[in-house]
Amino acid sequence: MKQYRKRILIILGILSLLVITGSCFFLLLKQSQKPKELEYRMRTARGKSDFQLFGDKKQYVLAPTNKGSFFVSKTYAITDEYKTFIVEKEGEIHEIPHLQMEGEYWNLILYNLDEEGLPERKIDLFQAVRNYNPKGVPSSLIGSYYVEDTHYFGLEIRDLTDEENWALKTVYLNLETEEVVDLPKDTRFGMDSHIIDTERATNFDNVLDSMGYIDPSNKIVTTRLEGQVPDPNINLYSLYPDLEDKLINQNWALYVRTDKVTPDEWFETLLHWFAPKGEDILTVYGRNDDGKASDIQIRNSKEANAWLEQHPVLRKI
């Protein structure tokens, strides 16, 4: 019996030694292996050579639409650059939001369109958001907002205070102080899209859509619907011949700076630009209150504003 117990103890001792040895070997092997490198998203910023400024007041900007984020505001051409890691949990399909990691960056790049040489300024979005909320990270770019003379840039951020139940929030980056702030819900914002306010009186957007162009707001861009070819027979390409290939074939866009051109001026410019070559204005009609076109032609901004006075509901469309 004693010999049997002795054998059992010897066997258990050998098994324990094997388990300990195997565990040590596994740990040493694991430590010697390189950690799996995280995948990441990366974008380089557009350079000054990626857009063109033109017009007698430098009121127009021409740029490709397929090179990442690009916004044209009153003072700045705005783009971004970033490198962000993709963090995933095994067995789950969604990414895990996380605070800034070493090696990550996200910068907003501003080119001053009013100054010679288009000087560049860079804003660290991770830092700006962290100053606002230590547990916050930028999520997406929205665009420019104006409150009186102050220029803000809208950001969507993730609040990771509770990482299991994180929340999205819209905040505003002051482009001069580089401070992220909240603004009251009833704040009256100016926006670059308000340049089309005069156009709201008419069916201009429907006419442009039929010609293969998207209603321009503060930029002109062609549609890319299958089988639809943008109309090349317009005054715009007679005035600026090099734009035809860029807008129609190379997927560029033409932006207007909304501090250089008024809504009335923009409306009358568009009426002439999109008229058939050799004609003075594009034929558009006043909208009824239900948004449908009437049989009254609108020929200029004076008539459009008079129509809006008679149909104030159109200002809300």
PDB file of C-alpha atoms in Angstrom:
ATOM      1  CA  MET A   1       0.000   0.000   0.000  1.00  0.00           C
ATOM      2  CA  LYS A   2       2.825   2.356   0.900  1.00  0.00           C
ATOM      3  CA  GLN A   3       4.530   1.593  -2.398  1.00  0.00           C
ATOM      4  CA  TYR A   4       1.245   2.307  -4.265  1.00  0.00           C
ATOM      5  CA  ARG A   5       0.906   5.696  -2.568  1.00  0.00           C
ATOM      6  CA  LYS A   6       4.538   6.446  -3.305  1.00  0.00           C
ATOM      7  CA  ARG A   7       4.005   5.698  -6.988  1.00  0.00           C
ATOM      8  CA  ILE A   8       0.906   7.935  -7.061  1.00  0.00           C
ATOM      9  CA  LEU A   9       2.857  10.807  -5.488  1.00  0.00           C
ATOM     10  CA  ILE A  10       5.699  10.335  -7.984  1.00  0.00           C
ATOM     11  CA  ILE A  11       3.250  10.363 -10.905  1.00  0.00           C
ATOM     12  CA  LEU A  12       1.462  13.488  -9.561  1.00  0.00           C
ATOM     13  CA  GLY A  13       4.827  15.168  -9.074  1.00  0.00           C
ATOM     14  CA  ILE A  14       5.880  14.418 -12.641  1.00  0.00           C
ATOM     15  CA  LEU A  15       2.526  15.682 -13.984  1.00  0.00           C
ATOM     16  CA  SER A  16       2.818  18.887 -11.948  1.00  0.00           C
ATOM     17  CA  LEU A  17       6.350  19.411 -13.227  1.00  0.00           C
ATOM     18  CA  LEU A  18       5.160  18.909 -16.814  1.00  0.00           C
ATOM     19  CA  VAL A  19       2.300  21.394 -16.320  1.00  0.00           C
ATOM     20  CA  ILE A  20       4.620  24.006 -14.807  1.00  0.00           C
ATOM     21  CA  THR A  21       7.227  23.481 -17.528  1.00  0.00           C
ATOM     22  CA  GLY A  22       4.590  23.695 -20.272  1.00  0.00           C
ATOM     23  CA  SER A  23       3.098  26.851 -18.792  1.00  0.00           C
ATOM     24  CA  CYS A  24       6.479  28.529 -18.554  1.00  0.00           C
ATOM     25  CA  PHE A  25       7.318  27.549 -22.123  1.00  0.00           C
ATOM     26  CA  PHE A  26       3.949  28.939 -23.363  1.00  0.00           C
ATOM     27  CA  LEU A  27       4.468  32.227 -21.519  1.00  0.00           C
ATOM     28  CA  LEU A  28       8.000  32.591 -22.851  1.00  0.00           C
ATOM     29  CA  LEU A  29       6.782  31.806 -26.383  1.00  0.00           C
ATOM     30  CA  LYS A  30       3.933  34.325 -26.074  1.00  0.00           C
ATOM     31  CA  GLN A  31       6.283  37.029 -24.822  1.00  0.00           C
ATOM     32  CA  SER A  32       8.701  36.384 -27.678  1.00  0.00           C
ATOM     33  CA  GLN A  33       5.959  36.817 -30.287  1.00  0.00           C
ATOM     34  CA  LYS A  34       5.370  40.313 -31.655  1.00  0.00           C
ATOM     35  CA  PRO A  35       2.003  41.789 -30.691  1.00  0.00           C
ATOM     36  CA  LYS A  36      -0.488  41.965 -33.544  1.00  0.00           C
ATOM     37  CA  GLU A  37      -0.273  45.356 -35.223  1.00  0.00           C
ATOM     38  CA  LEU A  38      -3.511  47.291 -35.315  1.00  0.00           C
ATOM     39  CA  GLU A  39      -5.027  48.184 -38.649  1.00  0.00           C
ATOM     40  CA  TYR A  40      -5.595  51.872 -39.202  1.00  0.00           C
ATOM     41  CA  ARG A  41      -7.214  54.465 -41.414  1.00  0.00           C
ATOM     42  CA  MET A  42      -5.045  57.221 -42.816  1.00  0.00           C
ATOM     43  CA  ARG A  43      -5.542  60.289 -44.999  1.00  0.00           C
ATOM     44  CA  THR A  44      -3.123  62.978 -46.068  1.00  0.00           C
ATOM     45  CA  ALA A  45      -4.285  66.578 -46.274  1.00  0.00           C
ATOM     46  CA  ARG A  46      -4.891  68.313 -49.572  1.00  0.00           C
ATOM     47  CA  GLY A  47      -2.124  70.686 -50.530  1.00  0.00           C
ATOM     48  CA  LYS A  48      -2.369  74.152 -52.038  1.00  0.00           C
ATOM     49  CA  SER A  49      -1.816  72.632 -55.471  1.00  0.00           C
ATOM     50  CA  ASP A  50      -5.021  70.582 -55.083  1.00  0.00           C
ATOM     51  CA  PHE A  51      -7.353  73.561 -55.555  1.00  0.00           C
ATOM     52  CA  GLN A  52      -7.512  76.759 -57.585  1.00  0.00           C
ATOM     53  CA  LEU A  53      -8.700  80.207 -56.532  1.00  0.00           C
ATOM     54  CA  PHE A  54     -10.068  82.475 -59.255  1.00  0.00           C
ATOM     55  CA  GLY A  55     -12.460  85.335 -60.059  1.00  0.00           C
ATOM     56  CA  ASP A  56     -12.028  89.121 -59.877  1.00  0.00           C
ATOM     57  CA  LYS A  57     -12.614  89.012 -56.113  1.00  0.00           C
ATOM     58  CA  LYS A  58     -11.097  85.538 -55.661  1.00  0.00           C
ATOM     59  CA  GLN A  59     -14.663  84.480 -55.010  1.00  0.00           C
ATOM     60  CA  TYR A  60     -14.492  81.029 -56.612  1.00  0.00           C
ATOM     61  CA  VAL A  61     -12.578  77.882 -55.667  1.00  0.00           C
ATOM     62  CA  LEU A  62     -12.167  74.897 -57.979  1.00  0.00           C
ATOM     63  CA  ALA A  63     -11.232  71.524 -56.480  1.00  0.00           C
ATOM     64  CA  PRO A  64     -11.592  67.761 -57.071  1.00  0.00           C
ATOM     65  CA  THR A  65     -14.217  65.987 -54.991  1.00  0.00           C
ATOM     66  CA  ASN A  66     -12.416  62.641 -54.749  1.00  0.00           C
ATOM     67  CA  LYS A  67      -9.486  63.549 -52.510  1.00  0.00           C
ATOM     68  CA  GLY A  68     -11.112  63.484 -49.100  1.00  0.00           C
ATOM     69  CA  SER A  69     -12.784  66.167 -47.023  1.00  0.00           C
ATOM     70  CA  PHE A  70     -12.855  69.683 -48.439  1.00  0.00           C
ATOM     71  CA  PHE A  71     -14.870  72.695 -47.332  1.00  0.00           C
ATOM     72  CA  VAL A  72     -14.833  76.245 -48.626  1.00  0.00           C
ATOM     73  CA  SER A  73     -15.884  78.932 -46.153  1.00  0.00           C
ATOM     74  CA  LYS A  74     -15.743  82.711 -46.183  1.00  0.00           C
ATOM     75  CA  THR A  75     -12.081  82.891 -45.231  1.00  0.00           C
ATOM     76  CA  TYR A  76     -10.675  79.371 -45.427  1.00  0.00           C
ATOM     77  CA  ALA A  77     -10.346  76.305 -47.589  1.00  0.00           C
ATOM     78  CA  ILE A  78     -10.552  73.515 -45.017  1.00  0.00           C
ATOM     79  CA  THR A  79      -9.329  69.931 -45.232  1.00  0.00           C
ATOM     80  CA  ASP A  80      -7.979  67.344 -42.785  1.00  0.00           C
ATOM     81  CA  GLU A  81      -5.353  64.681 -42.201  1.00  0.00           C
ATOM     82  CA  TYR A  82      -5.556  61.744 -39.842  1.00  0.00           C
ATOM     83  CA  LYS A  83      -4.320  58.374 -38.722  1.00  0.00           C
ATOM     84  CA  THR A  84      -6.687  56.445 -36.472  1.00  0.00           C
ATOM     85  CA  PHE A  85      -6.437  52.836 -35.318  1.00  0.00           C
ATOM     86  CA  ILE A  86      -9.197  50.277 -35.791  1.00  0.00           C
ATOM     87  CA  VAL A  87      -9.767  48.611 -32.416  1.00  0.00           C
ATOM     88  CA  GLU A  88     -11.982  45.533 -32.468  1.00  0.00           C
ATOM     89  CA  LYS A  89     -13.122  42.987 -29.910  1.00  0.00           C
ATOM     90  CA  GLU A  90     -12.848  39.355 -30.927  1.00  0.00           C
ATOM     91  CA  GLY A  91     -16.203  37.952 -31.915  1.00  0.00           C
ATOM     92  CA  GLU A  92     -17.837  41.363 -32.470  1.00  0.00           C
ATOM     93  CA  ILE A  93     -18.357  43.147 -35.771  1.00  0.00           C
ATOM     94  CA  HIS A  94     -18.335  46.717 -34.478  1.00  0.00           C
ATOM     95  CA  GLU A  95     -15.252  48.788 -33.750  1.00  0.00           C
ATOM     96  CA  ILE A  96     -14.563  49.856 -30.187  1.00  0.00           C
ATOM     97  CA  PRO A  97     -14.425  53.648 -29.712  1.00  0.00           C
ATOM     98  CA  HIS A  98     -11.290  54.611 -27.801  1.00  0.00           C
ATOM     99  CA  LEU A  99      -9.346  57.577 -26.502  1.00  0.00           C
ATOM    100  CA  GLN A 100      -6.380  58.817 -28.510  1.00  0.00           C
ATOM    101  CA  MET A 101      -3.633  56.207 -28.723  1.00  0.00           C
ATOM    102  CA  GLU A 102       0.056  56.756 -29.300  1.00  0.00           C
ATOM    103  CA  GLY A 103       0.612  57.270 -33.007  1.00  0.00           C
ATOM    104  CA  GLU A 104      -2.888  58.555 -33.717  1.00  0.00           C
ATOM    105  CA  TYR A 105      -3.579  62.089 -34.971  1.00  0.00           C
ATOM    106  CA  TRP A 106      -6.372  64.090 -36.537  1.00  0.00           C
ATOM    107  CA  ASN A 107      -5.668  67.630 -37.706  1.00  0.00           C
ATOM    108  CA  LEU A 108      -7.887  70.211 -39.350  1.00  0.00           C
ATOM    109  CA  ILE A 109      -5.935  72.141 -42.002  1.00  0.00           C
ATOM    110  CA  LEU A 110      -6.949  75.718 -42.819  1.00  0.00           C
ATOM    111  CA  TYR A 111      -5.683  77.639 -45.852  1.00  0.00           C
ATOM    112  CA  ASN A 112      -6.333  81.384 -45.554  1.00  0.00           C
ATOM    113  CA  LEU A 113      -7.855  82.444 -48.879  1.00  0.00           C
ATOM    114  CA  ASP A 114      -7.545  86.156 -48.086  1.00  0.00           C
ATOM    115  CA  GLU A 115      -3.766  86.194 -47.690  1.00  0.00           C
ATOM    116  CA  GLU A 116      -1.043  85.970 -50.297  1.00  0.00           C
ATOM    117  CA  GLY A 117       0.427  82.493 -50.561  1.00  0.00           C
ATOM    118  CA  LEU A 118      -2.562  80.879 -48.803  1.00  0.00           C
ATOM    119  CA  PRO A 119      -0.810  80.423 -45.429  1.00  0.00           C
ATOM    120  CA  GLU A 120      -1.623  77.168 -43.668  1.00  0.00           C
ATOM    121  CA  ARG A 121      -2.737  76.662 -40.061  1.00  0.00           C
ATOM    122  CA  LYS A 122      -3.190  73.311 -38.349  1.00  0.00           C
ATOM    123  CA  ILE A 123      -5.600  72.546 -35.477  1.00  0.00           C
ATOM    124  CA  ASP A 124      -5.101  69.355 -33.435  1.00  0.00           C
ATOM    125  CA  LEU A 125      -8.656  68.000 -33.151  1.00  0.00           C
ATOM    126  CA  PHE A 126      -7.806  65.382 -30.529  1.00  0.00           C
ATOM    127  CA  GLN A 127      -6.317  68.098 -28.300  1.00  0.00           C
ATOM    128  CA  ALA A 128      -9.097  70.614 -28.930  1.00  0.00           C
ATOM    129  CA  VAL A 129     -11.787  68.050 -28.047  1.00  0.00           C
ATOM    130  CA  ARG A 130      -9.785  66.799 -25.039  1.00  0.00           C
ATOM    131  CA  ASN A 131      -9.613  70.358 -23.687  1.00  0.00           C
ATOM    132  CA  TYR A 132     -13.412  70.472 -23.890  1.00  0.00           C
ATOM    133  CA  ASN A 133     -13.946  66.967 -22.494  1.00  0.00           C
ATOM    134  CA  PRO A 134     -11.031  64.789 -21.297  1.00  0.00           C
ATOM    135  CA  LYS A 135     -13.079  61.714 -22.222  1.00  0.00           C
ATOM    136  CA  GLY A 136     -14.093  62.991 -25.655  1.00  0.00           C
ATOM    137  CA  VAL A 137     -12.725  62.217 -29.133  1.00  0.00           C
ATOM    138  CA  PRO A 138     -13.597  63.641 -32.573  1.00  0.00           C
ATOM    139  CA  SER A 139     -15.873  61.457 -34.680  1.00  0.00           C
ATOM    140  CA  SER A 140     -16.732  63.396 -37.870  1.00  0.00           C
ATOM    141  CA  LEU A 141     -16.573  66.809 -39.536  1.00  0.00           C
ATOM    142  CA  ILE A 142     -19.775  68.763 -40.220  1.00  0.00           C
ATOM    143  CA  GLY A 143     -18.946  72.164 -41.710  1.00  0.00           C
ATOM    144  CA  SER A 144     -18.896  75.913 -41.140  1.00  0.00           C
ATOM    145  CA  TYR A 145     -21.295  77.944 -39.012  1.00  0.00           C
ATOM    146  CA  TYR A 146     -21.287  81.683 -38.429  1.00  0.00           C
ATOM    147  CA  VAL A 147     -22.604  83.525 -35.384  1.00  0.00           C
ATOM    148  CA  GLU A 148     -22.328  87.235 -36.168  1.00  0.00           C
ATOM    149  CA  ASP A 149     -18.603  87.658 -36.942  1.00  0.00           C
ATOM    150  CA  THR A 150     -17.435  84.420 -35.300  1.00  0.00           C
ATOM    151  CA  HIS A 151     -16.597  81.437 -37.499  1.00  0.00           C
ATOM    152  CA  TYR A 152     -17.237  78.003 -35.985  1.00  0.00           C
ATOM    153  CA  PHE A 153     -16.657  74.573 -37.462  1.00  0.00           C
ATOM    154  CA  GLY A 154     -19.129  71.880 -36.454  1.00  0.00           C
ATOM    155  CA  LEU A 155     -17.798  68.583 -35.106  1.00  0.00           C
ATOM    156  CA  GLU A 156     -19.472  65.402 -34.028  1.00  0.00           C
ATOM    157  CA  ILE A 157     -17.640  63.934 -31.042  1.00  0.00           C
ATOM    158  CA  ARG A 158     -17.893  60.759 -28.982  1.00  0.00           C
ATOM    159  CA  ASP A 159     -18.207  61.119 -25.219  1.00  0.00           C
ATOM    160  CA  LEU A 160     -16.459  58.052 -23.740  1.00  0.00           C
ATOM    161  CA  THR A 161     -17.084  58.907 -20.092  1.00  0.00           C
ATOM    162  CA  ASP A 162     -19.054  55.643 -20.009  1.00  0.00           C
ATOM    163  CA  GLU A 163     -17.203  53.520 -22.544  1.00  0.00           C
ATOM    164  CA  GLU A 164     -19.926  50.874 -22.576  1.00  0.00           C
ATOM    165  CA  ASN A 165     -22.646  53.452 -23.292  1.00  0.00           C
ATOM    166  CA  TRP A 166     -20.822  56.194 -25.159  1.00  0.00           C
ATOM    167  CA  ALA A 167     -22.767  59.073 -26.684  1.00  0.00           C
ATOM    168  CA  LEU A 168     -22.510  61.263 -29.785  1.00  0.00           C
ATOM    169  CA  LYS A 169     -22.702  65.032 -29.490  1.00  0.00           C
ATOM    170  CA  THR A 170     -22.435  68.024 -31.833  1.00  0.00           C
ATOM    171  CA  VAL A 171     -20.055  70.771 -30.682  1.00  0.00           C
ATOM    172  CA  TYR A 172     -18.509  73.847 -32.291  1.00  0.00           C
ATOM    173  CA  LEU A 173     -14.827  74.632 -32.802  1.00  0.00           C
ATOM    174  CA  ASN A 174     -14.016  78.357 -32.828  1.00  0.00           C
ATOM    175  CA  LEU A 175     -11.537  78.592 -35.689  1.00  0.00           C
ATOM    176  CA  GLU A 176      -9.792  81.647 -34.267  1.00  0.00           C
ATOM    177  CA  THR A 177      -9.419  80.669 -30.591  1.00  0.00           C
ATOM    178  CA  GLU A 178      -9.293  76.912 -31.438  1.00  0.00           C
ATOM    179  CA  GLU A 179     -11.661  76.289 -28.507  1.00  0.00           C
ATOM    180  CA  VAL A 180     -14.491  73.750 -28.623  1.00  0.00           C
ATOM    181  CA  VAL A 181     -17.741  75.078 -27.157  1.00  0.00           C
ATOM    182  CA  ASP A 182     -21.435  74.337 -26.803  1.00  0.00           C
ATOM    183  CA  LEU A 183     -23.912  76.772 -28.312  1.00  0.00           C
ATOM    184  CA  PRO A 184     -27.564  77.219 -27.288  1.00  0.00           C
ATOM    185  CA  LYS A 185     -30.122  75.245 -29.285  1.00  0.00           C
ATOM    186  CA  ASP A 186     -31.846  78.458 -30.367  1.00  0.00           C
ATOM    187  CA  THR A 187     -28.643  79.974 -31.793  1.00  0.00           C
ATOM    188  CA  ARG A 188     -29.281  81.640 -35.158  1.00  0.00           C
ATOM    189  CA  PHE A 189     -26.539  80.241 -37.381  1.00  0.00           C
ATOM    190  CA  GLY A 190     -25.347  81.640 -40.659  1.00  0.00           C
ATOM    191  CA  MET A 191     -24.338  78.906 -43.092  1.00  0.00           C
ATOM    192  CA  ASP A 192     -22.680  78.855 -46.497  1.00  0.00           C
ATOM    193  CA  SER A 193     -25.747  77.101 -47.919  1.00  0.00           C
ATOM    194  CA  HIS A 194     -27.772  80.267 -47.268  1.00  0.00           C
ATOM    195  CA  ILE A 195     -26.261  81.630 -50.476  1.00  0.00           C
ATOM    196  CA  ILE A 196     -29.230  79.965 -52.255  1.00  0.00           C
ATOM    197  CA  ASP A 197     -31.892  81.901 -50.311  1.00  0.00           C
ATOM    198  CA  THR A 198     -32.953  83.913 -53.389  1.00  0.00           C
ATOM    199  CA  GLU A 199     -33.102  80.768 -55.504  1.00  0.00           C
ATOM    200  CA  ARG A 200     -35.768  79.251 -53.213  1.00  0.00           C
ATOM    201  CA  ALA A 201     -38.400  81.323 -55.030  1.00  0.00           C
ATOM    202  CA  THR A 202     -37.993  79.218 -58.172  1.00  0.00           C
ATOM    203  CA  ASN A 203     -37.852  75.684 -59.539  1.00  0.00           C
ATOM    204  CA  PHE A 204     -34.162  76.214 -60.338  1.00  0.00           C
ATOM    205  CA  ASP A 205     -33.146  73.026 -58.500  1.00  0.00           C
ATOM    206  CA  ASN A 206     -35.456  70.842 -60.580  1.00  0.00           C
ATOM    207  CA  VAL A 207     -34.235  72.430 -63.813  1.00  0.00           C
ATOM    208  CA  LEU A 208     -30.604  71.813 -62.855  1.00  0.00           C
ATOM    209  CA  ASP A 209     -31.355  68.225 -61.906  1.00  0.00           C
ATOM    210  CA  SER A 210     -32.793  67.624 -65.374  1.00  0.00           C
ATOM    211  CA  MET A 211     -29.543  69.009 -66.830  1.00  0.00           C
ATOM    212  CA  GLY A 212     -27.351  66.619 -64.826  1.00  0.00           C
ATOM    213  CA  TYR A 213     -26.257  68.982 -62.054  1.00  0.00           C
ATOM    214  CA  ILE A 214     -26.939  68.990 -58.323  1.00  0.00           C
ATOM    215  CA  ASP A 215     -28.651  72.051 -56.855  1.00  0.00           C
ATOM    216  CA  PRO A 216     -25.504  74.067 -56.156  1.00  0.00           C
ATOM    217  CA  SER A 217     -25.953  75.620 -52.660  1.00  0.00           C
ATOM    218  CA  ASN A 218     -22.424  77.038 -52.368  1.00  0.00           C
ATOM    219  CA  LYS A 219     -20.890  74.651 -54.897  1.00  0.00           C
ATOM    220  CA  ILE A 220     -21.550  73.374 -58.396  1.00  0.00           C
ATOM    221  CA  VAL A 221     -21.125  69.651 -58.930  1.00  0.00           C
ATOM    222  CA  THR A 222     -22.450  67.218 -61.520  1.00  0.00           C
ATOM    223  CA  THR A 223     -24.660  64.239 -60.723  1.00  0.00           C
ATOM    224  CA  ARG A 224     -23.310  60.723 -61.186  1.00  0.00           C
ATOM    225  CA  LEU A 225     -26.553  58.874 -61.832  1.00  0.00           C
ATOM    226  CA  GLU A 226     -26.202  56.009 -64.276  1.00  0.00           C
ATOM    227  CA  GLY A 227     -26.949  57.083 -67.818  1.00  0.00           C
ATOM    228  CA  GLN A 228     -27.182  60.788 -66.977  1.00  0.00           C
ATOM    229  CA  VAL A 229     -24.718  63.042 -68.804  1.00  0.00           C
ATOM    230  CA  PRO A 230     -24.296  66.651 -67.582  1.00  0.00           C
ATOM    231  CA  ASP A 231     -25.339  69.185 -70.219  1.00  0.00           C
ATOM    232  CA  PRO A 232     -22.176  70.768 -71.699  1.00  0.00           C
ATOM    233  CA  ASN A 233     -24.106  73.340 -73.778  1.00  0.00           C
ATOM    234  CA  ILE A 234     -24.159  76.092 -71.142  1.00  0.00           C
ATOM    235  CA  ASN A 235     -22.641  79.551 -70.842  1.00  0.00           C
ATOM    236  CA  LEU A 236     -20.407  78.508 -67.944  1.00  0.00           C
ATOM    237  CA  TYR A 237     -18.159  76.559 -70.302  1.00  0.00           C
ATOM    238  CA  SER A 238     -18.037  79.395 -72.812  1.00  0.00           C
ATOM    239  CA  LEU A 239     -16.837  81.755 -70.078  1.00  0.00           C
ATOM    240  CA  TYR A 240     -14.432  79.218 -68.503  1.00  0.00           C
ATOM    241  CA  PRO A 241     -13.578  76.574 -71.150  1.00  0.00           C
ATOM    242  CA  ASP A 242     -11.220  74.623 -68.861  1.00  0.00           C
ATOM    243  CA  LEU A 243     -14.063  73.917 -66.416  1.00  0.00           C
ATOM    244  CA  GLU A 244     -15.973  71.623 -68.764  1.00  0.00           C
ATOM    245  CA  ASP A 245     -13.536  68.736 -68.571  1.00  0.00           C
ATOM    246  CA  LYS A 246     -12.930  69.187 -64.847  1.00  0.00           C
ATOM    247  CA  LEU A 247     -16.590  69.306 -63.823  1.00  0.00           C
ATOM    248  CA  ILE A 248     -17.976  66.757 -66.264  1.00  0.00           C
ATOM    249  CA  ASN A 249     -15.147  64.232 -66.643  1.00  0.00           C
ATOM    250  CA  GLN A 250     -12.821  64.662 -63.664  1.00  0.00           C
ATOM    251  CA  ASN A 251     -15.406  65.004 -60.870  1.00  0.00           C
ATOM    252  CA  TRP A 252     -14.338  68.471 -59.714  1.00  0.00           C
ATOM    253  CA  ALA A 253     -16.573  71.029 -57.981  1.00  0.00           C
ATOM    254  CA  LEU A 254     -16.769  74.815 -58.155  1.00  0.00           C
ATOM    255  CA  TYR A 255     -17.305  76.572 -54.814  1.00  0.00           C
ATOM    256  CA  VAL A 256     -18.371  80.153 -54.125  1.00  0.00           C
ATOM    257  CA  ARG A 257     -17.126  82.124 -51.104  1.00  0.00           C
ATOM    258  CA  THR A 258     -20.237  83.469 -49.445  1.00  0.00           C
ATOM    259  CA  ASP A 259     -18.673  86.681 -48.116  1.00  0.00           C
ATOM    260  CA  LYS A 260     -17.681  87.708 -51.646  1.00  0.00           C
ATOM    261  CA  VAL A 261     -21.009  87.080 -53.385  1.00  0.00           C
ATOM    262  CA  THR A 262     -24.556  87.861 -52.149  1.00  0.00           C
ATOM    263  CA  PRO A 263     -27.517  85.484 -52.609  1.00  0.00           C
ATOM    264  CA  ASP A 264     -28.957  87.870 -55.229  1.00  0.00           C
ATOM    265  CA  GLU A 265     -25.664  87.986 -57.143  1.00  0.00           C
ATOM    266  CA  TRP A 266     -25.285  84.195 -56.955  1.00  0.00           C
ATOM    267  CA  PHE A 267     -28.820  83.641 -58.269  1.00  0.00           C
ATOM    268  CA  GLU A 268     -28.302  85.930 -61.250  1.00  0.00           C
ATOM    269  CA  THR A 269     -24.870  84.415 -61.932  1.00  0.00           C
ATOM    270  CA  LEU A 270     -26.358  80.919 -61.971  1.00  0.00           C
ATOM    271  CA  LEU A 271     -29.194  81.983 -64.266  1.00  0.00           C
ATOM    272  CA  HIS A 272     -26.615  83.159 -66.788  1.00  0.00           C
ATOM    273  CA  TRP A 273     -24.094  80.354 -66.320  1.00  0.00           C
ATOM    274  CA  PHE A 274     -26.646  77.578 -66.852  1.00  0.00           C
ATOM    275  CA  ALA A 275     -28.453  79.201 -69.759  1.00  0.00           C
ATOM    276  CA  PRO A 276     -27.876  77.523 -73.138  1.00  0.00           C
ATOM    277  CA  LYS A 277     -24.762  78.894 -74.832  1.00  0.00           C
ATOM    278  CA  GLY A 278     -25.480  82.284 -76.348  1.00  0.00           C
ATOM    279  CA  GLU A 279     -28.669  82.898 -74.346  1.00  0.00           C
ATOM    280  CA  ASP A 280     -28.887  85.418 -71.522  1.00  0.00           C
ATOM    281  CA  ILE A 281     -30.723  83.529 -68.780  1.00  0.00           C
ATOM    282  CA  LEU A 282     -31.975  80.059 -67.910  1.00  0.00           C
ATOM    283  CA  THR A 283     -35.763  79.720 -67.931  1.00  0.00           C
ATOM    284  CA  VAL A 284     -37.076  79.097 -64.412  1.00  0.00           C
ATOM    285  CA  TYR A 285     -40.473  79.645 -62.822  1.00  0.00           C
ATOM    286  CA  GLY A 286     -41.738  80.830 -59.467  1.00  0.00           C
ATOM    287  CA  ARG A 287     -42.810  78.136 -57.034  1.00  0.00           C
ATOM    288  CA  ASN A 288     -46.281  77.965 -55.577  1.00  0.00           C
ATOM    289  CA  ASP A 289     -46.688  77.446 -51.842  1.00  0.00           C
ATOM    290  CA  ASP A 290     -46.874  73.680 -52.397  1.00  0.00           C
ATOM    291  CA  GLY A 291     -43.387  73.775 -53.966  1.00  0.00           C
ATOM    292  CA  LYS A 292     -44.581  73.073 -57.494  1.00  0.00           C
ATOM    293  CA  ALA A 293     -43.678  75.374 -60.390  1.00  0.00           C
ATOM    294  CA  SER A 294     -46.134  78.051 -61.455  1.00  0.00           C
ATOM    295  CA  ASP A 295     -46.379  79.452 -64.999  1.00  0.00           C
ATOM    296  CA  ILE A 296     -44.725  82.746 -63.984  1.00  0.00           C
ATOM    297  CA  GLN A 297     -41.146  83.090 -65.234  1.00  0.00           C
ATOM    298  CA  ILE A 298     -38.585  84.608 -62.855  1.00  0.00           C
ATOM    299  CA  ARG A 299     -35.873  86.517 -64.723  1.00  0.00           C
ATOM    300  CA  ASN A 300     -33.753  88.143 -62.009  1.00  0.00           C
ATOM    301  CA  SER A 301     -33.238  88.536 -58.268  1.00  0.00           C
ATOM    302  CA  LYS A 302     -35.640  91.476 -58.008  1.00  0.00           C
ATOM    303  CA  GLU A 303     -38.486  89.348 -59.349  1.00  0.00           C
ATOM    304  CA  ALA A 304     -37.398  86.411 -57.157  1.00  0.00           C
ATOM    305  CA  ASN A 305     -37.451  88.542 -53.984  1.00  0.00           C
ATOM    306  CA  ALA A 306     -40.843  89.978 -54.923  1.00  0.00           C
ATOM    307  CA  TRP A 307     -42.123  86.423 -55.368  1.00  0.00           C
ATOM    308  CA  LEU A 308     -40.751  85.439 -51.959  1.00  0.00           C
ATOM    309  CA  GLU A 309     -42.583  88.372 -50.386  1.00  0.00           C
ATOM    310  CA  GLN A 310     -45.813  86.994 -51.834  1.00  0.00           C
ATOM    311  CA  HIS A 311     -44.958  83.400 -50.857  1.00  0.00           C
ATOM    312  CA  PRO A 312     -43.047  83.590 -47.522  1.00  0.00           C
ATOM    313  CA  VAL A 313     -43.548  79.866 -46.901  1.00  0.00           C
ATOM    314  CA  LEU A 314     -40.916  79.217 -49.594  1.00  0.00           C
ATOM    315  CA  ARG A 315     -38.207  80.644 -47.315  1.00  0.00           C
ATOM    316  CA  LYS A 316     -38.594  77.547 -45.154  1.00  0.00           C
ATOM    317  CA  ILE A 317     -38.111  75.040 -47.976  1.00  0.00           C
TER     318      ILE A 317
END
